[in-house]
Amino acid sequence: MTMIYTLLQLNQQVRAVIEDTMADAYWVEAEIAELRESGGHCYMELIQKDEHTNTPVAKASAKCWRTQWYGARARFTSVTGQPPAKGMKVLLSVYAQFHENYGFSWIITDIDPTFTLGSMAAKRRQIIQQLKEEGVYDANRELPLPLFCQRIAVISSANAAGYGDFCNQLADNPYGYRFQTTLFASVMQGEGVEQGVVAALNAIFSRIDDFDCVVITRGGGATSDLSGFDTLVLAQNVANFPLPVITGIGHDRDESVLDMISHTRVKTPTAAAAFLVDHLREVDRLLDDAAQRIARQVGQQMEREKSRLNRLSVRIPSLFAVVRTTQEARLARQLQRMSAALSARLTREHYRLDTCQQSVGPALLRRMDKERHRMEMLTQRVHALDPQLLLQRGYSITLHQGKAVKDASLLKEGDEIETHVSNGTFRSVVTTSKP
């Protein structure tokens, strides 16, 4: 006959088997999927993922009782700089426990911080190696910090004391420099760090011309979760950002990946403010030095020119005498040349006038004889054409209305005509007109 167990009996038997066969402690490597503390105890969900697909291949619950948790947590934090948190790879000392009412669980007795420290370092090395392969590891650090870096985009928690300290440090600087700060609020602890800071960087990029640099601050607390600053996506965004990024995220012992690839890393938000003030002070000093150098150089140049003018003023009388003598000699030579040239020109013109005078008389006489002969010929022609001579030969000239009549058909009966003959004039009236 099949034996029937109650659930309690079966669970008691499982418990006995586990206690008999798995009484030893084991070191187990796993990733913390969830972690919470309650009543001084720590409750974890452990997970193992496939190395190639990142798919979970094993899960288990684990507990660390208060008596062990305080010491283990303190040692872990002391070595790694931060307490155990979600996403960390850990090496745990555990033993198996099965409770009839609560089921199976691994009981944590110790945590090896050096394993996690090595895992964190390996993760950082992997991120850094990828950034170097992409050629952006030093990209932000190589950006020049503007000389007058006064328009600051701040990524921080809105209520963080570190942000207030940063603003107060800038406002109360002893040199009276003025800074303009604009807050881009973000989660600065836990899992939301990457998403929040990247979103803030995108918002700043949309107003890129309004700012000179970016300051990422996170102040307060001796130890806290800094794993959010060791992500590849955040590192890529900061490394490729076109403005210098200054980090002051409030921790001294460990350097995050964000610190490594940022333009400038300082310890605290107030140190970031001090860095900006000192930078502006250095620029101010350089400007003062440049102004003094310019003033000295101008003064020296003026002294040199003054000395040169003094030397020239001493030399001017003697130089003027030399120049005057030289110019007077040159003018005398010019005058002599002009006189000689004028005399030669006058001689040539006198000779030309004499020559013209000698040739003009005979030419004029010849021209006058020629014109006199031409006048005589014209007189003879005019005399030959004189109408009076024709009238003396018996010819007459008949006029009608003052014009000579050449065509009889143009006259009509009754027209009065005037006839000129050698010894007088008479008038007639046309009675008959024939062509």
PDB file of N, CA, C and O in Angstrom, residues 240-309:
ATOM      1  N   ASN A 240      31.490  61.821 -25.579  1.00  0.00           N
ATOM      2  CA  ASN A 240      31.197  62.453 -26.862  1.00  0.00           C
ATOM      3  C   ASN A 240      30.520  63.808 -26.725  1.00  0.00           C
ATOM      4  O   ASN A 240      30.191  64.424 -27.747  1.00  0.00           O
ATOM      5  N   PHE A 241      30.320  64.280 -25.505  1.00  0.00           N
ATOM      6  CA  PHE A 241      29.592  65.537 -25.337  1.00  0.00           C
ATOM      7  C   PHE A 241      30.452  66.702 -25.801  1.00  0.00           C
ATOM      8  O   PHE A 241      31.651  66.756 -25.530  1.00  0.00           O
ATOM      9  N   PRO A 242      29.872  67.678 -26.519  1.00  0.00           N
ATOM     10  CA  PRO A 242      30.676  68.766 -27.103  1.00  0.00           C
ATOM     11  C   PRO A 242      31.100  69.855 -26.139  1.00  0.00           C
ATOM     12  O   PRO A 242      31.826  70.769 -26.537  1.00  0.00           O
ATOM     13  N   LEU A 243      30.629  69.799 -24.879  1.00  0.00           N
ATOM     14  CA  LEU A 243      31.068  70.762 -23.876  1.00  0.00           C
ATOM     15  C   LEU A 243      31.922  70.051 -22.828  1.00  0.00           C
ATOM     16  O   LEU A 243      31.701  68.866 -22.547  1.00  0.00           O
ATOM     17  N   PRO A 244      32.895  70.740 -22.220  1.00  0.00           N
ATOM     18  CA  PRO A 244      33.664  70.125 -21.138  1.00  0.00           C
ATOM     19  C   PRO A 244      32.747  69.725 -19.983  1.00  0.00           C
ATOM     20  O   PRO A 244      31.860  70.479 -19.594  1.00  0.00           O
ATOM     21  N   VAL A 245      32.960  68.513 -19.459  1.00  0.00           N
ATOM     22  CA  VAL A 245      32.144  67.991 -18.357  1.00  0.00           C
ATOM     23  C   VAL A 245      33.036  67.878 -17.117  1.00  0.00           C
ATOM     24  O   VAL A 245      34.075  67.214 -17.147  1.00  0.00           O
ATOM     25  N   ILE A 246      32.615  68.528 -16.039  1.00  0.00           N
ATOM     26  CA  ILE A 246      33.338  68.501 -14.764  1.00  0.00           C
ATOM     27  C   ILE A 246      32.535  67.660 -13.791  1.00  0.00           C
ATOM     28  O   ILE A 246      31.333  67.868 -13.623  1.00  0.00           O
ATOM     29  N   THR A 247      33.178  66.682 -13.156  1.00  0.00           N
ATOM     30  CA  THR A 247      32.483  65.810 -12.210  1.00  0.00           C
ATOM     31  C   THR A 247      32.931  66.112 -10.795  1.00  0.00           C
ATOM     32  O   THR A 247      34.117  66.251 -10.521  1.00  0.00           O
ATOM     33  N   GLY A 248      31.951  66.211  -9.915  1.00  0.00           N
ATOM     34  CA  GLY A 248      32.208  66.345  -8.484  1.00  0.00           C
ATOM     35  C   GLY A 248      31.121  65.581  -7.764  1.00  0.00           C
ATOM     36  O   GLY A 248      30.161  66.177  -7.272  1.00  0.00           O
ATOM     37  N   ILE A 249      31.280  64.245  -7.739  1.00  0.00           N
ATOM     38  CA  ILE A 249      30.183  63.407  -7.258  1.00  0.00           C
ATOM     39  C   ILE A 249      30.419  62.882  -5.846  1.00  0.00           C
ATOM     40  O   ILE A 249      29.880  61.862  -5.446  1.00  0.00           O
ATOM     41  N   GLY A 250      31.260  63.576  -5.090  1.00  0.00           N
ATOM     42  CA  GLY A 250      31.301  63.397  -3.643  1.00  0.00           C
ATOM     43  C   GLY A 250      31.883  62.107  -3.131  1.00  0.00           C
ATOM     44  O   GLY A 250      31.360  61.534  -2.181  1.00  0.00           O
ATOM     45  N   HIS A 251      32.949  61.609  -3.724  1.00  0.00           N
ATOM     46  CA  HIS A 251      33.597  60.433  -3.155  1.00  0.00           C
ATOM     47  C   HIS A 251      35.093  60.517  -3.455  1.00  0.00           C
ATOM     48  O   HIS A 251      35.501  60.988  -4.503  1.00  0.00           O
ATOM     49  N   ASP A 252      35.880  60.068  -2.505  1.00  0.00           N
ATOM     50  CA  ASP A 252      37.333  60.201  -2.615  1.00  0.00           C
ATOM     51  C   ASP A 252      38.030  58.886  -2.928  1.00  0.00           C
ATOM     52  O   ASP A 252      39.020  58.854  -3.652  1.00  0.00           O
ATOM     53  N   ARG A 253      37.524  57.795  -2.373  1.00  0.00           N
ATOM     54  CA  ARG A 253      38.279  56.548  -2.401  1.00  0.00           C
ATOM     55  C   ARG A 253      38.312  55.923  -3.789  1.00  0.00           C
ATOM     56  O   ARG A 253      39.349  55.445  -4.243  1.00  0.00           O
ATOM     57  N   ASP A 254      37.167  55.911  -4.473  1.00  0.00           N
ATOM     58  CA  ASP A 254      37.094  55.238  -5.766  1.00  0.00           C
ATOM     59  C   ASP A 254      36.892  56.250  -6.882  1.00  0.00           C
ATOM     60  O   ASP A 254      36.246  57.277  -6.701  1.00  0.00           O
ATOM     61  N   GLU A 255      37.417  55.920  -8.017  1.00  0.00           N
ATOM     62  CA  GLU A 255      37.251  56.748  -9.205  1.00  0.00           C
ATOM     63  C   GLU A 255      36.340  56.014 -10.168  1.00  0.00           C
ATOM     64  O   GLU A 255      36.655  54.933 -10.644  1.00  0.00           O
ATOM     65  N   SER A 256      35.200  56.605 -10.462  1.00  0.00           N
ATOM     66  CA  SER A 256      34.255  55.963 -11.362  1.00  0.00           C
ATOM     67  C   SER A 256      34.705  56.152 -12.807  1.00  0.00           C
ATOM     68  O   SER A 256      35.580  56.973 -13.113  1.00  0.00           O
ATOM     69  N   VAL A 257      34.075  55.394 -13.692  1.00  0.00           N
ATOM     70  CA  VAL A 257      34.366  55.545 -15.110  1.00  0.00           C
ATOM     71  C   VAL A 257      34.041  56.966 -15.568  1.00  0.00           C
ATOM     72  O   VAL A 257      34.751  57.564 -16.383  1.00  0.00           O
ATOM     73  N   LEU A 258      32.962  57.513 -15.021  1.00  0.00           N
ATOM     74  CA  LEU A 258      32.574  58.883 -15.364  1.00  0.00           C
ATOM     75  C   LEU A 258      33.696  59.863 -15.022  1.00  0.00           C
ATOM     76  O   LEU A 258      33.977  60.796 -15.773  1.00  0.00           O
ATOM     77  N   ASP A 259      34.344  59.643 -13.856  1.00  0.00           N
ATOM     78  CA  ASP A 259      35.475  60.493 -13.479  1.00  0.00           C
ATOM     79  C   ASP A 259      36.624  60.356 -14.477  1.00  0.00           C
ATOM     80  O   ASP A 259      37.303  61.333 -14.810  1.00  0.00           O
ATOM     81  N   MET A 260      36.856  59.128 -14.927  1.00  0.00           N
ATOM     82  CA  MET A 260      38.004  58.872 -15.789  1.00  0.00           C
ATOM     83  C   MET A 260      37.895  59.549 -17.147  1.00  0.00           C
ATOM     84  O   MET A 260      38.905  59.988 -17.710  1.00  0.00           O
ATOM     85  N   ILE A 261      36.681  59.641 -17.687  1.00  0.00           N
ATOM     86  CA  ILE A 261      36.543  60.157 -19.051  1.00  0.00           C
ATOM     87  C   ILE A 261      36.057  61.604 -19.084  1.00  0.00           C
ATOM     88  O   ILE A 261      35.941  62.188 -20.161  1.00  0.00           O
ATOM     89  N   SER A 262      35.772  62.196 -17.926  1.00  0.00           N
ATOM     90  CA  SER A 262      35.324  63.584 -17.901  1.00  0.00           C
ATOM     91  C   SER A 262      36.490  64.533 -18.140  1.00  0.00           C
ATOM     92  O   SER A 262      37.663  64.143 -18.046  1.00  0.00           O
ATOM     93  N   HIS A 263      36.170  65.759 -18.448  1.00  0.00           N
ATOM     94  CA  HIS A 263      37.206  66.767 -18.695  1.00  0.00           C
ATOM     95  C   HIS A 263      38.038  67.015 -17.441  1.00  0.00           C
ATOM     96  O   HIS A 263      39.270  67.043 -17.488  1.00  0.00           O
ATOM     97  N   THR A 264      37.371  67.190 -16.296  1.00  0.00           N
ATOM     98  CA  THR A 264      38.042  67.449 -15.026  1.00  0.00           C
ATOM     99  C   THR A 264      37.283  66.751 -13.914  1.00  0.00           C
ATOM    100  O   THR A 264      36.053  66.823 -13.863  1.00  0.00           O
ATOM    101  N   ARG A 265      38.020  66.063 -13.043  1.00  0.00           N
ATOM    102  CA  ARG A 265      37.400  65.388 -11.912  1.00  0.00           C
ATOM    103  C   ARG A 265      37.835  66.066 -10.615  1.00  0.00           C
ATOM    104  O   ARG A 265      39.018  66.283 -10.393  1.00  0.00           O
ATOM    105  N   VAL A 266      36.859  66.459  -9.791  1.00  0.00           N
ATOM    106  CA  VAL A 266      37.142  66.997  -8.460  1.00  0.00           C
ATOM    107  C   VAL A 266      36.378  66.143  -7.449  1.00  0.00           C
ATOM    108  O   VAL A 266      35.537  65.319  -7.809  1.00  0.00           O
ATOM    109  N   LYS A 267      36.657  66.351  -6.162  1.00  0.00           N
ATOM    110  CA  LYS A 267      36.114  65.450  -5.148  1.00  0.00           C
ATOM    111  C   LYS A 267      34.663  65.756  -4.801  1.00  0.00           C
ATOM    112  O   LYS A 267      33.868  64.834  -4.595  1.00  0.00           O
ATOM    113  N   THR A 268      34.331  67.041  -4.689  1.00  0.00           N
ATOM    114  CA  THR A 268      33.012  67.421  -4.165  1.00  0.00           C
ATOM    115  C   THR A 268      32.404  68.531  -5.011  1.00  0.00           C
ATOM    116  O   THR A 268      33.094  69.180  -5.800  1.00  0.00           O
ATOM    117  N   PRO A 269      31.112  68.793  -4.819  1.00  0.00           N
ATOM    118  CA  PRO A 269      30.486  69.924  -5.527  1.00  0.00           C
ATOM    119  C   PRO A 269      31.148  71.258  -5.212  1.00  0.00           C
ATOM    120  O   PRO A 269      31.325  72.095  -6.100  1.00  0.00           O
ATOM    121  N   THR A 270      31.520  71.473  -3.938  1.00  0.00           N
ATOM    122  CA  THR A 270      32.182  72.731  -3.598  1.00  0.00           C
ATOM    123  C   THR A 270      33.550  72.822  -4.273  1.00  0.00           C
ATOM    124  O   THR A 270      33.985  73.908  -4.663  1.00  0.00           O
ATOM    125  N   ALA A 271      34.218  71.680  -4.417  1.00  0.00           N
ATOM    126  CA  ALA A 271      35.501  71.685  -5.126  1.00  0.00           C
ATOM    127  C   ALA A 271      35.304  72.026  -6.600  1.00  0.00           C
ATOM    128  O   ALA A 271      36.152  72.683  -7.211  1.00  0.00           O
ATOM    129  N   ALA A 272      34.181  71.592  -7.186  1.00  0.00           N
ATOM    130  CA  ALA A 272      33.883  71.941  -8.580  1.00  0.00           C
ATOM    131  C   ALA A 272      33.677  73.448  -8.712  1.00  0.00           C
ATOM    132  O   ALA A 272      34.169  74.074  -9.661  1.00  0.00           O
ATOM    133  N   ALA A 273      32.961  74.041  -7.744  1.00  0.00           N
ATOM    134  CA  ALA A 273      32.764  75.483  -7.765  1.00  0.00           C
ATOM    135  C   ALA A 273      34.095  76.206  -7.605  1.00  0.00           C
ATOM    136  O   ALA A 273      34.379  77.194  -8.303  1.00  0.00           O
ATOM    137  N   ALA A 274      34.921  75.717  -6.680  1.00  0.00           N
ATOM    138  CA  ALA A 274      36.233  76.331  -6.457  1.00  0.00           C
ATOM    139  C   ALA A 274      37.092  76.237  -7.724  1.00  0.00           C
ATOM    140  O   ALA A 274      37.831  77.170  -8.051  1.00  0.00           O
ATOM    141  N   PHE A 275      36.981  75.112  -8.427  1.00  0.00           N
ATOM    142  CA  PHE A 275      37.744  74.946  -9.669  1.00  0.00           C
ATOM    143  C   PHE A 275      37.347  76.000 -10.697  1.00  0.00           C
ATOM    144  O   PHE A 275      38.206  76.607 -11.349  1.00  0.00           O
ATOM    145  N   LEU A 276      36.041  76.242 -10.855  1.00  0.00           N
ATOM    146  CA  LEU A 276      35.572  77.236 -11.819  1.00  0.00           C
ATOM    147  C   LEU A 276      35.996  78.647 -11.413  1.00  0.00           C
ATOM    148  O   LEU A 276      36.383  79.461 -12.259  1.00  0.00           O
ATOM    149  N   VAL A 277      35.915  78.940 -10.109  1.00  0.00           N
ATOM    150  CA  VAL A 277      36.348  80.258  -9.627  1.00  0.00           C
ATOM    151  C   VAL A 277      37.839  80.435  -9.860  1.00  0.00           C
ATOM    152  O   VAL A 277      38.295  81.491 -10.335  1.00  0.00           O
ATOM    153  N   ASP A 278      38.621  79.409  -9.534  1.00  0.00           N
ATOM    154  CA  ASP A 278      40.072  79.488  -9.721  1.00  0.00           C
ATOM    155  C   ASP A 278      40.428  79.632 -11.200  1.00  0.00           C
ATOM    156  O   ASP A 278      41.381  80.346 -11.553  1.00  0.00           O
ATOM    157  N   HIS A 279      39.663  78.922 -12.050  1.00  0.00           N
ATOM    158  CA  HIS A 279      39.912  79.035 -13.491  1.00  0.00           C
ATOM    159  C   HIS A 279      39.700  80.467 -13.963  1.00  0.00           C
ATOM    160  O   HIS A 279      40.533  81.029 -14.710  1.00  0.00           O
ATOM    161  N   LEU A 280      38.583  81.085 -13.526  1.00  0.00           N
ATOM    162  CA  LEU A 280      38.309  82.459 -13.920  1.00  0.00           C
ATOM    163  C   LEU A 280      39.323  83.416 -13.318  1.00  0.00           C
ATOM    164  O   LEU A 280      39.726  84.405 -13.947  1.00  0.00           O
ATOM    165  N   ARG A 281      39.759  83.100 -12.091  1.00  0.00           N
ATOM    166  CA  ARG A 281      40.778  83.922 -11.451  1.00  0.00           C
ATOM    167  C   ARG A 281      42.093  83.850 -12.233  1.00  0.00           C
ATOM    168  O   ARG A 281      42.782  84.861 -12.401  1.00  0.00           O
ATOM    169  N   GLU A 282      42.429  82.665 -12.719  1.00  0.00           N
ATOM    170  CA  GLU A 282      43.647  82.501 -13.504  1.00  0.00           C
ATOM    171  C   GLU A 282      43.551  83.282 -14.813  1.00  0.00           C
ATOM    172  O   GLU A 282      44.517  83.924 -15.243  1.00  0.00           O
ATOM    173  N   VAL A 283      42.368  83.243 -15.438  1.00  0.00           N
ATOM    174  CA  VAL A 283      42.157  84.024 -16.660  1.00  0.00           C
ATOM    175  C   VAL A 283      42.295  85.512 -16.357  1.00  0.00           C
ATOM    176  O   VAL A 283      42.910  86.274 -17.116  1.00  0.00           O
ATOM    177  N   ASP A 284      41.716  85.930 -15.205  1.00  0.00           N
ATOM    178  CA  ASP A 284      41.823  87.326 -14.784  1.00  0.00           C
ATOM    179  C   ASP A 284      43.283  87.714 -14.593  1.00  0.00           C
ATOM    180  O   ASP A 284      43.731  88.793 -15.011  1.00  0.00           O
ATOM    181  N   ARG A 285      44.041  86.821 -13.966  1.00  0.00           N
ATOM    182  CA  ARG A 285      45.463  87.096 -13.738  1.00  0.00           C
ATOM    183  C   ARG A 285      46.225  87.185 -15.060  1.00  0.00           C
ATOM    184  O   ARG A 285      47.085  88.066 -15.248  1.00  0.00           O
ATOM    185  N   LEU A 286      45.894  86.267 -15.973  1.00  0.00           N
ATOM    186  CA  LEU A 286      46.551  86.304 -17.284  1.00  0.00           C
ATOM    187  C   LEU A 286      46.244  87.606 -18.020  1.00  0.00           C
ATOM    188  O   LEU A 286      47.123  88.191 -18.675  1.00  0.00           O
ATOM    189  N   LEU A 287      44.984  88.057 -17.902  1.00  0.00           N
ATOM    190  CA  LEU A 287      44.623  89.322 -18.539  1.00  0.00           C
ATOM    191  C   LEU A 287      45.368  90.490 -17.912  1.00  0.00           C
ATOM    192  O   LEU A 287      45.828  91.401 -18.614  1.00  0.00           O
ATOM    193  N   ASP A 288      45.477  90.449 -16.567  1.00  0.00           N
ATOM    194  CA  ASP A 288      46.241  91.505 -15.884  1.00  0.00           C
ATOM    195  C   ASP A 288      47.698  91.484 -16.331  1.00  0.00           C
ATOM    196  O   ASP A 288      48.296  92.537 -16.597  1.00  0.00           O
ATOM    197  N   ASP A 289      48.280  90.279 -16.399  1.00  0.00           N
ATOM    198  CA  ASP A 289      49.671  90.170 -16.833  1.00  0.00           C
ATOM    199  C   ASP A 289      49.831  90.673 -18.266  1.00  0.00           C
ATOM    200  O   ASP A 289      50.801  91.377 -18.588  1.00  0.00           O
ATOM    201  N   ALA A 290      48.862  90.296 -19.111  1.00  0.00           N
ATOM    202  CA  ALA A 290      48.938  90.741 -20.506  1.00  0.00           C
ATOM    203  C   ALA A 290      48.831  92.262 -20.591  1.00  0.00           C
ATOM    204  O   ALA A 290      49.556  92.910 -21.358  1.00  0.00           O
ATOM    205  N   ALA A 291      47.916  92.842 -19.779  1.00  0.00           N
ATOM    206  CA  ALA A 291      47.761  94.298 -19.779  1.00  0.00           C
ATOM    207  C   ALA A 291      49.043  94.988 -19.316  1.00  0.00           C
ATOM    208  O   ALA A 291      49.467  96.005 -19.874  1.00  0.00           O
ATOM    209  N   GLN A 292      49.667  94.404 -18.268  1.00  0.00           N
ATOM    210  CA  GLN A 292      50.909  94.983 -17.770  1.00  0.00           C
ATOM    211  C   GLN A 292      52.024  94.864 -18.812  1.00  0.00           C
ATOM    212  O   GLN A 292      52.816  95.795 -18.991  1.00  0.00           O
ATOM    213  N   ARG A 293      52.090  93.697 -19.485  1.00  0.00           N
ATOM    214  CA  ARG A 293      53.110  93.525 -20.515  1.00  0.00           C
ATOM    215  C   ARG A 293      52.905  94.515 -21.651  1.00  0.00           C
ATOM    216  O   ARG A 293      53.862  95.111 -22.166  1.00  0.00           O
ATOM    217  N   ILE A 294      51.638  94.678 -22.032  1.00  0.00           N
ATOM    218  CA  ILE A 294      51.339  95.626 -23.117  1.00  0.00           C
ATOM    219  C   ILE A 294      51.738  97.040 -22.692  1.00  0.00           C
ATOM    220  O   ILE A 294      52.347  97.787 -23.472  1.00  0.00           O
ATOM    221  N   ALA A 295      51.375  97.391 -21.429  1.00  0.00           N
ATOM    222  CA  ALA A 295      51.712  98.731 -20.944  1.00  0.00           C
ATOM    223  C   ALA A 295      53.235  98.927 -20.919  1.00  0.00           C
ATOM    224  O   ALA A 295      53.740  99.986 -21.316  1.00  0.00           O
ATOM    225  N   ARG A 296      53.956  97.893 -20.446  1.00  0.00           N
ATOM    226  CA  ARG A 296      55.419  98.004 -20.412  1.00  0.00           C
ATOM    227  C   ARG A 296      55.995  98.142 -21.814  1.00  0.00           C
ATOM    228  O   ARG A 296      56.868  98.968 -22.069  1.00  0.00           O
ATOM    229  N   GLN A 297      55.488  97.297 -22.721  1.00  0.00           N
ATOM    230  CA  GLN A 297      56.008  97.340 -24.082  1.00  0.00           C
ATOM    231  C   GLN A 297      55.700  98.673 -24.757  1.00  0.00           C
ATOM    232  O   GLN A 297      56.550  99.232 -25.458  1.00  0.00           O
ATOM    233  N   VAL A 298      54.476  99.178 -24.511  1.00  0.00           N
ATOM    234  CA  VAL A 298      54.122 100.482 -25.085  1.00  0.00           C
ATOM    235  C   VAL A 298      55.003 101.573 -24.492  1.00  0.00           C
ATOM    236  O   VAL A 298      55.490 102.462 -25.205  1.00  0.00           O
ATOM    237  N   GLY A 299      55.215 101.511 -23.150  1.00  0.00           N
ATOM    238  CA  GLY A 299      56.079 102.488 -22.503  1.00  0.00           C
ATOM    239  C   GLY A 299      57.500 102.440 -23.038  1.00  0.00           C
ATOM    240  O   GLY A 299      58.112 103.484 -23.322  1.00  0.00           O
ATOM    241  N   GLN A 300      58.016 101.216 -23.178  1.00  0.00           N
ATOM    242  CA  GLN A 300      59.373 101.063 -23.711  1.00  0.00           C
ATOM    243  C   GLN A 300      59.460 101.566 -25.146  1.00  0.00           C
ATOM    244  O   GLN A 300      60.436 102.232 -25.525  1.00  0.00           O
ATOM    245  N   GLN A 301      58.435 101.241 -25.941  1.00  0.00           N
ATOM    246  CA  GLN A 301      58.433 101.713 -27.325  1.00  0.00           C
ATOM    247  C   GLN A 301      58.371 103.237 -27.387  1.00  0.00           C
ATOM    248  O   GLN A 301      59.059 103.869 -28.198  1.00  0.00           O
ATOM    249  N   MET A 302      57.560 103.821 -26.503  1.00  0.00           N
ATOM    250  CA  MET A 302      57.463 105.280 -26.471  1.00  0.00           C
ATOM    251  C   MET A 302      58.795 105.904 -26.065  1.00  0.00           C
ATOM    252  O   MET A 302      59.195 106.942 -26.615  1.00  0.00           O
ATOM    253  N   GLU A 303      59.473 105.292 -25.083  1.00  0.00           N
ATOM    254  CA  GLU A 303      60.781 105.802 -24.681  1.00  0.00           C
ATOM    255  C   GLU A 303      61.782 105.709 -25.823  1.00  0.00           C
ATOM    256  O   GLU A 303      62.580 106.634 -26.048  1.00  0.00           O
ATOM    257  N   ARG A 304      61.742 104.563 -26.554  1.00  0.00           N
ATOM    258  CA  ARG A 304      62.647 104.417 -27.694  1.00  0.00           C
ATOM    259  C   ARG A 304      62.361 105.469 -28.767  1.00  0.00           C
ATOM    260  O   ARG A 304      63.289 106.068 -29.333  1.00  0.00           O
ATOM    261  N   GLU A 305      61.078 105.697 -29.029  1.00  0.00           N
ATOM    262  CA  GLU A 305      60.714 106.687 -30.036  1.00  0.00           C
ATOM    263  C   GLU A 305      61.073 108.090 -29.582  1.00  0.00           C
ATOM    264  O   GLU A 305      61.510 108.930 -30.380  1.00  0.00           O
ATOM    265  N   LYS A 306      60.866 108.350 -28.287  1.00  0.00           N
ATOM    266  CA  LYS A 306      61.233 109.662 -27.747  1.00  0.00           C
ATOM    267  C   LYS A 306      62.735 109.899 -27.888  1.00  0.00           C
ATOM    268  O   LYS A 306      63.183 110.993 -28.274  1.00  0.00           O
ATOM    269  N   SER A 307      63.525 108.878 -27.543  1.00  0.00           N
ATOM    270  CA  SER A 307      64.977 108.993 -27.675  1.00  0.00           C
ATOM    271  C   SER A 307      65.370 109.195 -29.128  1.00  0.00           C
ATOM    272  O   SER A 307      66.261 110.010 -29.440  1.00  0.00           O
ATOM    273  N   ARG A 308      64.709 108.462 -30.026  1.00  0.00           N
ATOM    274  CA  ARG A 308      65.006 108.606 -31.447  1.00  0.00           C
ATOM    275  C   ARG A 308      64.661 110.008 -31.945  1.00  0.00           C
ATOM    276  O   ARG A 308      65.425 110.622 -32.712  1.00  0.00           O
ATOM    277  N   LEU A 309      63.501 110.550 -31.475  1.00  0.00           N
ATOM    278  CA  LEU A 309      63.120 111.898 -31.864  1.00  0.00           C
ATOM    279  C   LEU A 309      64.107 112.925 -31.327  1.00  0.00           C
ATOM    280  O   LEU A 309      64.422 113.919 -32.001  1.00  0.00           O
TER     281      LEU A 309
END
